[in-house]
Tab-separated table of C-alpha atoms in Angstrom:
chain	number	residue	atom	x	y	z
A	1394	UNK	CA	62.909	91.831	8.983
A	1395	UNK	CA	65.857	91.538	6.853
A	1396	UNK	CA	69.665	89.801	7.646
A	1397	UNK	CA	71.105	92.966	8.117
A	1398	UNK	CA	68.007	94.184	10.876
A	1399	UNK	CA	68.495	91.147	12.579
A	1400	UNK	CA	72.433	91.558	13.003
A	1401	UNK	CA	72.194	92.818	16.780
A	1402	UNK	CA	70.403	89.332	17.721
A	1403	UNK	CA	72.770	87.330	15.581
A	1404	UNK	CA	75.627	88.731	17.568
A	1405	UNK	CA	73.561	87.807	20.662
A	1406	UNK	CA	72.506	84.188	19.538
A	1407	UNK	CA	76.545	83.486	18.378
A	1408	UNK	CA	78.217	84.878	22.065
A	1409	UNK	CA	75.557	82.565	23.976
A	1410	UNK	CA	75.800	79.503	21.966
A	1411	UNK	CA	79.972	80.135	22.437
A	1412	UNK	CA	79.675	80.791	26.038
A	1413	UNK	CA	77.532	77.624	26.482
A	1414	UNK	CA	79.703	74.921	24.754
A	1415	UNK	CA	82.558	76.824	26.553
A	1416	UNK	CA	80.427	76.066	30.021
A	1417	UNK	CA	79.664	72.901	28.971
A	1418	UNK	CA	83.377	71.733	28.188
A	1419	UNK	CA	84.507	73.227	31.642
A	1420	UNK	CA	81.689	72.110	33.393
A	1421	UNK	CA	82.624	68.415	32.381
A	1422	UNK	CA	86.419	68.955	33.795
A	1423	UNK	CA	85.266	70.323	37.332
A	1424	UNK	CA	85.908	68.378	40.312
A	1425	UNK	CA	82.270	67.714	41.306
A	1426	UNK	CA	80.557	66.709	37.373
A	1427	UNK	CA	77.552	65.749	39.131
A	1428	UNK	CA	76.511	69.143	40.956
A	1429	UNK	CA	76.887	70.438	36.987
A	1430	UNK	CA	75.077	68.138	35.514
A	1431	UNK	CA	71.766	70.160	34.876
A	1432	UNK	CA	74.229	73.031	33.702
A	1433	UNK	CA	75.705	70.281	31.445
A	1434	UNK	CA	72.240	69.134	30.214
A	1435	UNK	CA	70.958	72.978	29.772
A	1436	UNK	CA	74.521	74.104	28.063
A	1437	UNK	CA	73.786	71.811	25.510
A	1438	UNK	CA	70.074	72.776	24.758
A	1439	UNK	CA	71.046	76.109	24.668
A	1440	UNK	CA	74.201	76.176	22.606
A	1441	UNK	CA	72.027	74.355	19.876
A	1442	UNK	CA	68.965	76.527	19.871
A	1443	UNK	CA	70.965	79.471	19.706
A	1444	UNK	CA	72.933	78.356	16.684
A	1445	UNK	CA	70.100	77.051	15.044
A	1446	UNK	CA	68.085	80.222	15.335
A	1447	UNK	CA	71.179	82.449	14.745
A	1448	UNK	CA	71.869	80.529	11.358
A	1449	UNK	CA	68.030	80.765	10.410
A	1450	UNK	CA	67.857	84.138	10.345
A	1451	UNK	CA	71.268	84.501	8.251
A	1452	UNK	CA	69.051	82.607	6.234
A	1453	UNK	CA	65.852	84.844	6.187
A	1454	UNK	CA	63.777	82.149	7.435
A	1455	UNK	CA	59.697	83.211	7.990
A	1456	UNK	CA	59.788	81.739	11.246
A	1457	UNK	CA	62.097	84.280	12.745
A	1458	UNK	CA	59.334	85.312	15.939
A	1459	UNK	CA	58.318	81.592	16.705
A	1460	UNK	CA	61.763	80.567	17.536
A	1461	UNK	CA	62.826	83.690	18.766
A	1462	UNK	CA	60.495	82.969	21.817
A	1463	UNK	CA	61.015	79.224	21.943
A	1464	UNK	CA	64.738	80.283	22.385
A	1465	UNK	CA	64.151	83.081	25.111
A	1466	UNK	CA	63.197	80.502	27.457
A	1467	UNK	CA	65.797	77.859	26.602
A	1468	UNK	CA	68.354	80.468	27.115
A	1469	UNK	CA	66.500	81.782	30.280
A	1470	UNK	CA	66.536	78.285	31.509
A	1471	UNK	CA	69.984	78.316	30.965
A	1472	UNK	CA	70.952	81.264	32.889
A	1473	UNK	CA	69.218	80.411	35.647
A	1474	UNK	CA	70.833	77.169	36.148
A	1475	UNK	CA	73.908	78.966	35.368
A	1476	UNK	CA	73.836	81.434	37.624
A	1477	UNK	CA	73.283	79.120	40.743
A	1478	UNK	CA	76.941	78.404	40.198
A	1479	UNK	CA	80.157	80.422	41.248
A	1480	UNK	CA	82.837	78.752	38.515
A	1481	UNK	CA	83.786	81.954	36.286
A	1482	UNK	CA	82.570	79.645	33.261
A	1483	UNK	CA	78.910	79.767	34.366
A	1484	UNK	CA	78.908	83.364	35.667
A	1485	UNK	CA	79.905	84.509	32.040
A	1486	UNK	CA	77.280	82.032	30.495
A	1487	UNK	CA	74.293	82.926	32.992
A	1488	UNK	CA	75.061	86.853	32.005
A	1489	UNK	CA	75.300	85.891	27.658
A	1490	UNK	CA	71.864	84.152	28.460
A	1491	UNK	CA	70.148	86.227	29.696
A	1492	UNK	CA	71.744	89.551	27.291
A	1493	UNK	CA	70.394	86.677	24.752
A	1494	UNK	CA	66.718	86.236	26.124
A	1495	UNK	CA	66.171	89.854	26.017
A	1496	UNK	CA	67.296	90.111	22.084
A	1497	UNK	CA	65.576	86.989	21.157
A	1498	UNK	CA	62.460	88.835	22.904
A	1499	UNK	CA	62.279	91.952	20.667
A	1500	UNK	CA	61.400	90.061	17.859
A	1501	UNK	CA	59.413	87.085	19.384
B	442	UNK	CA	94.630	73.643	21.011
B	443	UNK	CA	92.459	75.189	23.376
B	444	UNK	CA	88.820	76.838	22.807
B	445	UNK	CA	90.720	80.518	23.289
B	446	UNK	CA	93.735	79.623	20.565
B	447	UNK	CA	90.722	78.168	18.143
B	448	UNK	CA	89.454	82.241	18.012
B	449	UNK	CA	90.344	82.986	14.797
B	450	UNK	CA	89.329	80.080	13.488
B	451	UNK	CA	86.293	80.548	15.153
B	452	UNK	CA	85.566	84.000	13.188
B	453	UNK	CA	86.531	82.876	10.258
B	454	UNK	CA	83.701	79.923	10.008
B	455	UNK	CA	81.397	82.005	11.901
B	456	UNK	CA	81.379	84.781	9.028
B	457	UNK	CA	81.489	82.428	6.382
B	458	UNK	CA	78.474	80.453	7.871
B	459	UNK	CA	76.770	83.615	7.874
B	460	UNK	CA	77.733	84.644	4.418
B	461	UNK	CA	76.828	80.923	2.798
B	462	UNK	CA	73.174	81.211	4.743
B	463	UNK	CA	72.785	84.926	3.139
B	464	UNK	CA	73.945	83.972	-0.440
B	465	UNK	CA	71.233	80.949	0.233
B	466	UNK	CA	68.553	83.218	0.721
B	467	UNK	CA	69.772	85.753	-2.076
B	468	UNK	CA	70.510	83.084	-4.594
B	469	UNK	CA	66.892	81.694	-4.319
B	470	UNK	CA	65.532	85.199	-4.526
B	471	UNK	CA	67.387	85.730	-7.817
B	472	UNK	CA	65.499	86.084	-11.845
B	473	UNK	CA	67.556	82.464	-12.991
B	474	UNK	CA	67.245	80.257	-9.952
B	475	UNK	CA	68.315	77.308	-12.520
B	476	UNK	CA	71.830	78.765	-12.651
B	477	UNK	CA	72.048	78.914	-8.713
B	478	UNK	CA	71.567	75.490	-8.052
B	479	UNK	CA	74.642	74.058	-7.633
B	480	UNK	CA	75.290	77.361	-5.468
B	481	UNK	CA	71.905	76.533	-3.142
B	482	UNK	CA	73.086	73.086	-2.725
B	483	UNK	CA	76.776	74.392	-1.579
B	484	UNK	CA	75.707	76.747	0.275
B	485	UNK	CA	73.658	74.700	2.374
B	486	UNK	CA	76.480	72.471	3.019
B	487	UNK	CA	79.069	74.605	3.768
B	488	UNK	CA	77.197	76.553	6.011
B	489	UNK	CA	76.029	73.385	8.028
B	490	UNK	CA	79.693	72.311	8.241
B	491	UNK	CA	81.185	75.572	9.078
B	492	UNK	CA	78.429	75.710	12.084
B	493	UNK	CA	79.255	72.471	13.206
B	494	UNK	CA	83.134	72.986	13.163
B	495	UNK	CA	82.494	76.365	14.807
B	496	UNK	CA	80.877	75.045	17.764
B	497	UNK	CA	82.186	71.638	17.838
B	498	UNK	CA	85.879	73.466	18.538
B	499	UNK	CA	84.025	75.927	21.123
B	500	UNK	CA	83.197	72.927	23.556
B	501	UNK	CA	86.928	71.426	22.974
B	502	UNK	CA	85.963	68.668	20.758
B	503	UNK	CA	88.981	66.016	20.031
B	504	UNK	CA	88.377	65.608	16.496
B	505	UNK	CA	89.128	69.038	15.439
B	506	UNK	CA	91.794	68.297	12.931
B	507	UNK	CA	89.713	65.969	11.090
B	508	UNK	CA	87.089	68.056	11.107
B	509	UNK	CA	88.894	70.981	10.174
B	510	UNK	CA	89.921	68.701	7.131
B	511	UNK	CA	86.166	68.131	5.632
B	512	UNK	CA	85.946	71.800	6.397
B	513	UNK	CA	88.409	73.083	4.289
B	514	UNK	CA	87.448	70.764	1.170
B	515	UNK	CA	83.626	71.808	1.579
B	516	UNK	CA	84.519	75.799	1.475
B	517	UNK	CA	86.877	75.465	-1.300
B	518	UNK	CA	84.218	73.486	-3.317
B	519	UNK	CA	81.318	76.189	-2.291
B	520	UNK	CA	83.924	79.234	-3.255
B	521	UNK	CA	84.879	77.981	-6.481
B	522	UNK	CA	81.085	77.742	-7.638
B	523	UNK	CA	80.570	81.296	-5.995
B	524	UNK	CA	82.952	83.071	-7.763
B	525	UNK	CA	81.811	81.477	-11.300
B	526	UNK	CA	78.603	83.934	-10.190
B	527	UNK	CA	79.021	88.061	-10.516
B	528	UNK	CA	76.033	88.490	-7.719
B	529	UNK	CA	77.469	90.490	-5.060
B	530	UNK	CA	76.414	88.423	-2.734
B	531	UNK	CA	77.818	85.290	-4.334
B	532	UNK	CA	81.311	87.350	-4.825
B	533	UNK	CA	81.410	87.748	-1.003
B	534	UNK	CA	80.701	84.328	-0.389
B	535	UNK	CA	83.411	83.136	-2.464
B	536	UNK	CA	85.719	85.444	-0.526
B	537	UNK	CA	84.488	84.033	3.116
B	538	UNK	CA	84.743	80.372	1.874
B	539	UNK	CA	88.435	80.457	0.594
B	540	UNK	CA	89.464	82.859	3.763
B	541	UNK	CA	87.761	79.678	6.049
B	542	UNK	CA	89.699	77.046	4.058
B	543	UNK	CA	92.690	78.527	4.995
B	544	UNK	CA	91.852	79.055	8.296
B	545	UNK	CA	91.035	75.668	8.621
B	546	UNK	CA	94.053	73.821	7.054
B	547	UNK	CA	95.920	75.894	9.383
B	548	UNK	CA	95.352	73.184	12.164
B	549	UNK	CA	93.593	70.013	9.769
C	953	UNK	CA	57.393	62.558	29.110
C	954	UNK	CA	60.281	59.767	28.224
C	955	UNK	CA	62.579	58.894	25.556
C	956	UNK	CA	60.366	55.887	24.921
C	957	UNK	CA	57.227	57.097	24.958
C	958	UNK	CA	58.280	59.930	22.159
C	959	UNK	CA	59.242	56.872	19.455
C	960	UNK	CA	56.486	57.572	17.237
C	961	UNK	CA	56.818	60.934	17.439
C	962	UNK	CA	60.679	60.396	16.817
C	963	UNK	CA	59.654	58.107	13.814
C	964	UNK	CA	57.757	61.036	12.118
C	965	UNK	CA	60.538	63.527	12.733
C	966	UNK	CA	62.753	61.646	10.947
C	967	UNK	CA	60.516	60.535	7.989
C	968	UNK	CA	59.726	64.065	7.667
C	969	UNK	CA	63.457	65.395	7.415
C	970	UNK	CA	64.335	62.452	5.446
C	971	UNK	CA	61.348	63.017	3.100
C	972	UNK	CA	62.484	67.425	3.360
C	973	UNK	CA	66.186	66.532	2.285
C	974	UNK	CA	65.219	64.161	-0.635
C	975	UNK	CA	62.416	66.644	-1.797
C	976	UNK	CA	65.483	69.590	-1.020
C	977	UNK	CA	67.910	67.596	-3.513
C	978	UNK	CA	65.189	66.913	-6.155
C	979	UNK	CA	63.770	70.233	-6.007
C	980	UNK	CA	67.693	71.532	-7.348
C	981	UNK	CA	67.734	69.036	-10.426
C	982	UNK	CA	64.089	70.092	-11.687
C	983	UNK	CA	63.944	71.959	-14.795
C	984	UNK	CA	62.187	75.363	-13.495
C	985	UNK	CA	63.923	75.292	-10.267
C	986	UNK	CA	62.087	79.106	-10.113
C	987	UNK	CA	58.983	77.691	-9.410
C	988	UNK	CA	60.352	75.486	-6.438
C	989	UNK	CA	62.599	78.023	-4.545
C	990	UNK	CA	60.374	78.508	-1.800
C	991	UNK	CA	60.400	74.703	-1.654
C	992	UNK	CA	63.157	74.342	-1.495
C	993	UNK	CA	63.654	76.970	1.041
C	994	UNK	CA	61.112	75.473	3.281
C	995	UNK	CA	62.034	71.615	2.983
C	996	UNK	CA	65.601	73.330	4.090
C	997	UNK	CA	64.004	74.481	7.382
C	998	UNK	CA	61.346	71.568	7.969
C	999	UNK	CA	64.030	68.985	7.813
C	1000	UNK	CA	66.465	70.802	10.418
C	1001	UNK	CA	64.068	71.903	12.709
C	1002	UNK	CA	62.630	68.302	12.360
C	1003	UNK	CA	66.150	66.955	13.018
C	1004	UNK	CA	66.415	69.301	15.882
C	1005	UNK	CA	63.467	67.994	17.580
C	1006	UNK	CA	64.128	64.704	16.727
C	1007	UNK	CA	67.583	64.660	18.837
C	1008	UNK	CA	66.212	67.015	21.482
C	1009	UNK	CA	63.291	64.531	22.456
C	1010	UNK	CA	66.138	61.454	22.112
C	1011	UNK	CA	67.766	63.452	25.045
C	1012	UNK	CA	65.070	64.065	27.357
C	1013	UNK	CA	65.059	67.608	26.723
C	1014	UNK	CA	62.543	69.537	28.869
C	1015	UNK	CA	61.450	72.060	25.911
C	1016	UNK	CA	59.536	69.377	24.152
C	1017	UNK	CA	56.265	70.659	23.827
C	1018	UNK	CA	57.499	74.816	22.945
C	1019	UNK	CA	59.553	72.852	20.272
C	1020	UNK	CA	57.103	70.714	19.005
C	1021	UNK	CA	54.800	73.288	18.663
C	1022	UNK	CA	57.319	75.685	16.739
C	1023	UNK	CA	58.112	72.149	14.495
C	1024	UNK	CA	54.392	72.070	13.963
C	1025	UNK	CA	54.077	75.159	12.193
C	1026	UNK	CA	57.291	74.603	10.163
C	1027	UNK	CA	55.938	70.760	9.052
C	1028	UNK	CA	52.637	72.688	7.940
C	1029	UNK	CA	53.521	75.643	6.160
C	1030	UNK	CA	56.023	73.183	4.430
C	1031	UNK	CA	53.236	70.595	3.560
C	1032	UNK	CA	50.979	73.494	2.590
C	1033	UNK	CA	53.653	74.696	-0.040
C	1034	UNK	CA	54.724	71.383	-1.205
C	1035	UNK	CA	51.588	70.196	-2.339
C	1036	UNK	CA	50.993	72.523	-4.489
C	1037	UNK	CA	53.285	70.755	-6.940
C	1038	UNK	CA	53.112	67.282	-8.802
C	1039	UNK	CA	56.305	65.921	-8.835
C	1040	UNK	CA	55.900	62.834	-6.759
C	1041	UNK	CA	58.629	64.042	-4.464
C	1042	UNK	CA	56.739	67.349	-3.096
C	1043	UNK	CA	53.698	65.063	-2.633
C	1044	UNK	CA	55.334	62.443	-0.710
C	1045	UNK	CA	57.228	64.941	1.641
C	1046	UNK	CA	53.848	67.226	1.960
C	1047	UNK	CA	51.897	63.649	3.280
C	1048	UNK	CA	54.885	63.216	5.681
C	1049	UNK	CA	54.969	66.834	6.827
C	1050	UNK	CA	51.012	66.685	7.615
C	1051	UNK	CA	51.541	63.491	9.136
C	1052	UNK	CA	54.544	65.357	11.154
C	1053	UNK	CA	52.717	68.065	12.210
C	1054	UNK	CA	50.118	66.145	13.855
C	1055	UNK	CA	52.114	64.027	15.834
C	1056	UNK	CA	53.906	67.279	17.119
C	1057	UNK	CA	50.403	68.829	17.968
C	1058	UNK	CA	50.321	65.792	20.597
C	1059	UNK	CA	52.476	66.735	22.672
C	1060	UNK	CA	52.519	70.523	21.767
D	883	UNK	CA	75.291	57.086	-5.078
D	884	UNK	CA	71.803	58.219	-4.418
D	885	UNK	CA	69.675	58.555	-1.409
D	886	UNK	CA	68.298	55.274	-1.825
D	887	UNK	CA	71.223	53.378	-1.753
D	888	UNK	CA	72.557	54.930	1.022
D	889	UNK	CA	69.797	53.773	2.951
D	890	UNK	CA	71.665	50.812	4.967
D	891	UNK	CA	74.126	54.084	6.060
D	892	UNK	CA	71.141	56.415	6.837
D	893	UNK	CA	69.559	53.973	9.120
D	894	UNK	CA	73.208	53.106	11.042
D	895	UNK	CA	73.340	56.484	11.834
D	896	UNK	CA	69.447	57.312	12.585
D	897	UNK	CA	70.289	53.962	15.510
D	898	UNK	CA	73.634	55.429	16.269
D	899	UNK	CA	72.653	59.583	16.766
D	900	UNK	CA	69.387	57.671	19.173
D	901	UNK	CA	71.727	55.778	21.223
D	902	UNK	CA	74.470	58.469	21.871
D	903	UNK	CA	71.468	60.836	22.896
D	904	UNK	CA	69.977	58.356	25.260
D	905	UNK	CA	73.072	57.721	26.707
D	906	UNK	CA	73.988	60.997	27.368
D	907	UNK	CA	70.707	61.680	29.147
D	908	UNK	CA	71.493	58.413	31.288
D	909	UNK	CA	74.978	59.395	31.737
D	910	UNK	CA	73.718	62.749	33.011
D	911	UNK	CA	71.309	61.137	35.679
D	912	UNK	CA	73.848	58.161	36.886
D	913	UNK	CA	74.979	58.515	40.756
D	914	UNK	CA	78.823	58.935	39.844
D	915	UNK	CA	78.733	61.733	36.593
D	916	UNK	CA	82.323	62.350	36.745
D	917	UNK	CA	83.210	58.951	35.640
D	918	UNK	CA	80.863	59.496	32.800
D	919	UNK	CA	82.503	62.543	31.673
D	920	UNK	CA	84.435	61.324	28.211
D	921	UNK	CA	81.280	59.330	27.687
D	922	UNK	CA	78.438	62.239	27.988
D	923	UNK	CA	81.326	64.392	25.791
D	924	UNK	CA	81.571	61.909	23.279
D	925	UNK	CA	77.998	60.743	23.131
D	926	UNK	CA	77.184	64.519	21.849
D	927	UNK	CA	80.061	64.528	19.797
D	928	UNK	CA	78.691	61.599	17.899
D	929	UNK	CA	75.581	62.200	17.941
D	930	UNK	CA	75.630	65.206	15.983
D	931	UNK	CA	78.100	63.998	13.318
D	932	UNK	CA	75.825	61.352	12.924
D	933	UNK	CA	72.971	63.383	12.368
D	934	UNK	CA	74.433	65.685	10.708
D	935	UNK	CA	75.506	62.767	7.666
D	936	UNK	CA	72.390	61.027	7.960
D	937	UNK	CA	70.551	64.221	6.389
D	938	UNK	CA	73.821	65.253	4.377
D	939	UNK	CA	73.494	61.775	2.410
D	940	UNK	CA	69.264	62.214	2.449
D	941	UNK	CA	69.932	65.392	0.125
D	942	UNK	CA	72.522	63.445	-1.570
D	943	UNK	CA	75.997	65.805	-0.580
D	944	UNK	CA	78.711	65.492	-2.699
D	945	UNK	CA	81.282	65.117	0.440
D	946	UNK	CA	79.760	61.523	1.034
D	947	UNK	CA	82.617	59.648	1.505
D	948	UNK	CA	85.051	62.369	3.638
D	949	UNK	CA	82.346	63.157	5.804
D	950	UNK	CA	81.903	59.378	6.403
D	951	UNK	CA	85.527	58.792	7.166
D	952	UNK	CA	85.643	61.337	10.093
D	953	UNK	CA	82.002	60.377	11.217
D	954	UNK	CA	83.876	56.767	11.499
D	955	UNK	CA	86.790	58.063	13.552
D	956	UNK	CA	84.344	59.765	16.211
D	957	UNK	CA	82.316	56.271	15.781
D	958	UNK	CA	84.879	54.405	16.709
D	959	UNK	CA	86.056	56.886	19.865
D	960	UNK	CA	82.604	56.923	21.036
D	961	UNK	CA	81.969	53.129	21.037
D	962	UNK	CA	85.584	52.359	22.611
D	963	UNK	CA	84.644	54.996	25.837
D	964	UNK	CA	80.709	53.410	25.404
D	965	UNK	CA	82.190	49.694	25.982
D	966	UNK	CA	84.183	50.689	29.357
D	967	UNK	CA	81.107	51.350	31.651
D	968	UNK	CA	78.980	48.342	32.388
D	969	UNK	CA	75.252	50.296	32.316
D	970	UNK	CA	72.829	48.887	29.665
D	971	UNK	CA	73.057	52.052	28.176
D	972	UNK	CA	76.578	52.331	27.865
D	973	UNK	CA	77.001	48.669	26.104
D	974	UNK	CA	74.412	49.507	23.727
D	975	UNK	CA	75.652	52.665	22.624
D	976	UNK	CA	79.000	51.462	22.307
D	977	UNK	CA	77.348	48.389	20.185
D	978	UNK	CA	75.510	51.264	17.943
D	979	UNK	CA	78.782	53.154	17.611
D	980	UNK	CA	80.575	50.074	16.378
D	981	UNK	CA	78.087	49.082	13.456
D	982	UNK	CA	77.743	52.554	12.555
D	983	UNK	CA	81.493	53.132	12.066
D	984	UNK	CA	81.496	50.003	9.487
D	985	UNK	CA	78.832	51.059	7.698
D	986	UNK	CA	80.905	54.327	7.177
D	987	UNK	CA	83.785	52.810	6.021
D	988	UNK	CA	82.237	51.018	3.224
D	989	UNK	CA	81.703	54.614	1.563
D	990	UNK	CA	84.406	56.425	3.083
C-alpha cells in the first residue's frame, strides 16, 4: 500500500503518539505520580511506537503489517492502563488508543 | 509555552516530517539516484529532527528553544537542496522545510 | 526478563545500527548509488528499529519479545540485501545484521 | 570528521542513552515516584537526544557540532537532577550525564 492509502492510519498513529506524551507530561504533574506510574511507563512505549510506525510508512517501508500489529497491542496496552484512570488526560489517551489499535489492525 | 500554544508548531513539523519521509522514498525510487544523494541524506535528517521536536514539545519538554534552534538550521539546509531538484515531490518538500524553519525560529 | 540479562542482546542492537548508519552514509558517496537504493533504504530501517529496541529493552519494556521478533525480520531482510554487494561496508553490516537477528530470535 | 573519529562521542552517548533508560525504569518502580518526577522526565529527555546523535554522527550528519551543543545542555540538566537523589541509579546516571556532556562540547 502506498503513502497516500495509508493516510487514515497516519492520522491515527500521529493523534495517539500526541495524546500519549500529552498523558505522560500530565501524568508526571498529578498529585499521586506513583498510582500513574504504569500509565507513565506505557505513555512512553506507546508515544514511540506510534511515531515510529507513523514515520515508516511516510516512508513506504515493506514492513508496514509487522509493525502495524506489534503496535496494536502496545497501544491496546496503553488504553487499558489508561482507561483505569479518571484524569481527563488519560480518558482522551485510553479513547486515541484504542481508535489507534483498530487502524493499526486493518493492515496488520 | 504550553503543549496547546506549541499547535502550530506542532503541524508544521508534523507535515514536513511527513513530506521529508515521502521525498525519501520518491527520491530513491527515481532514474538518477546519484543526483539525490545529498537529498536522501537530508531528508533523513530532517525528518528525524522534525519528529523528535514534534513530540519532544508534545510531552512539555524544557529544551524547546534549543531544540527549535537545530530545527530550523536542519530544514533550511534540507529545503535549499530540495528546491535545486524539479521532482514534484522534492518541490513540496522544499516548501514544508522552509514553512517549519519559520515556524520554529518563531520560539528558538 | 531484566535490563541486565538483555546486554548482549543490547550489544548487537547497537553494533547493528551502528554498522546500518555507516553502511547508510557510505552507500550515498558510492559511485552507482542506483544499485544501492534499496540499501540504503533498508540499513535506514534496520538501524532505527535496532535503535528502538535497543532503548526499549534498556527500559524494561514489556513488548520485548513482539519487538524483537519484528527487529528480526528487519536485521534479515537487511543482511539478505546487503550481501549481495562487495563493498566492504555492506559485508560488514550484513555479518552484524545476521548476527542481530539471531540474538533477537532468543528472546523472540 | 568521520564516523571513526567520533567514536570516543558515540560510545559517551551509547553509556549515557543506557543509564538515563535504566534510571527511568528504577525511578518508575521507587516507593516515593513523585519525588522522581524531573528525574524520570529528564532521563527520557536525554536519553533520546542521546540516541538520537549517537546514530546522527554513525551516518556522519552534517549538524555534528549544533546537535552536540544542545545534546550537552540536556546532558548537563539531566546529570544536575541525576546527582540530587541518593539511589545507585540516580548517581550513576548523573555520573554518565556528566562525561557525556564533555565529550559533546569538544565538537560542539
Amino acid at each position: 500500500m502506498s503513502h497516500e492509502q495509508h493516510q487514515n492510519l497516519i492520522d491515527s498513529l500521529h493523534e495517539c503518539a500526541v495524546a500519549c506524551n500529552h498523558c505522560f507530561d500530565a501524568c508526571l504533574k498529578e498529585e499521586d505520580v506513583k498510582m500513574m506510574a504504569e500509565c507513565i511507563r506505557l505513555d512512553r512505549e506507546c508515544a514511540d511506537i506510534c511515531s515510529y510506525l507513523e514515520h515508516a510508512l511516510s516512508r513506504n517501508t515493506p514492513f508496514a503489517a509487522e509493525l502495524a500489529a506489534v503496535c496494536a497491542k502496545i497501544c491496546e496496552a496503553c488504553g487499558n492502563e489508561c482507561k483505569k484512570h479518571d484524569h481527563e488526560h488519560c480518558q482522551k489517551c485510553a479513547e486515541a488508543c484504542f481508535k489507534c489499535a483498530e487502524a493499526c489492525k486493518s493492515i496488520a
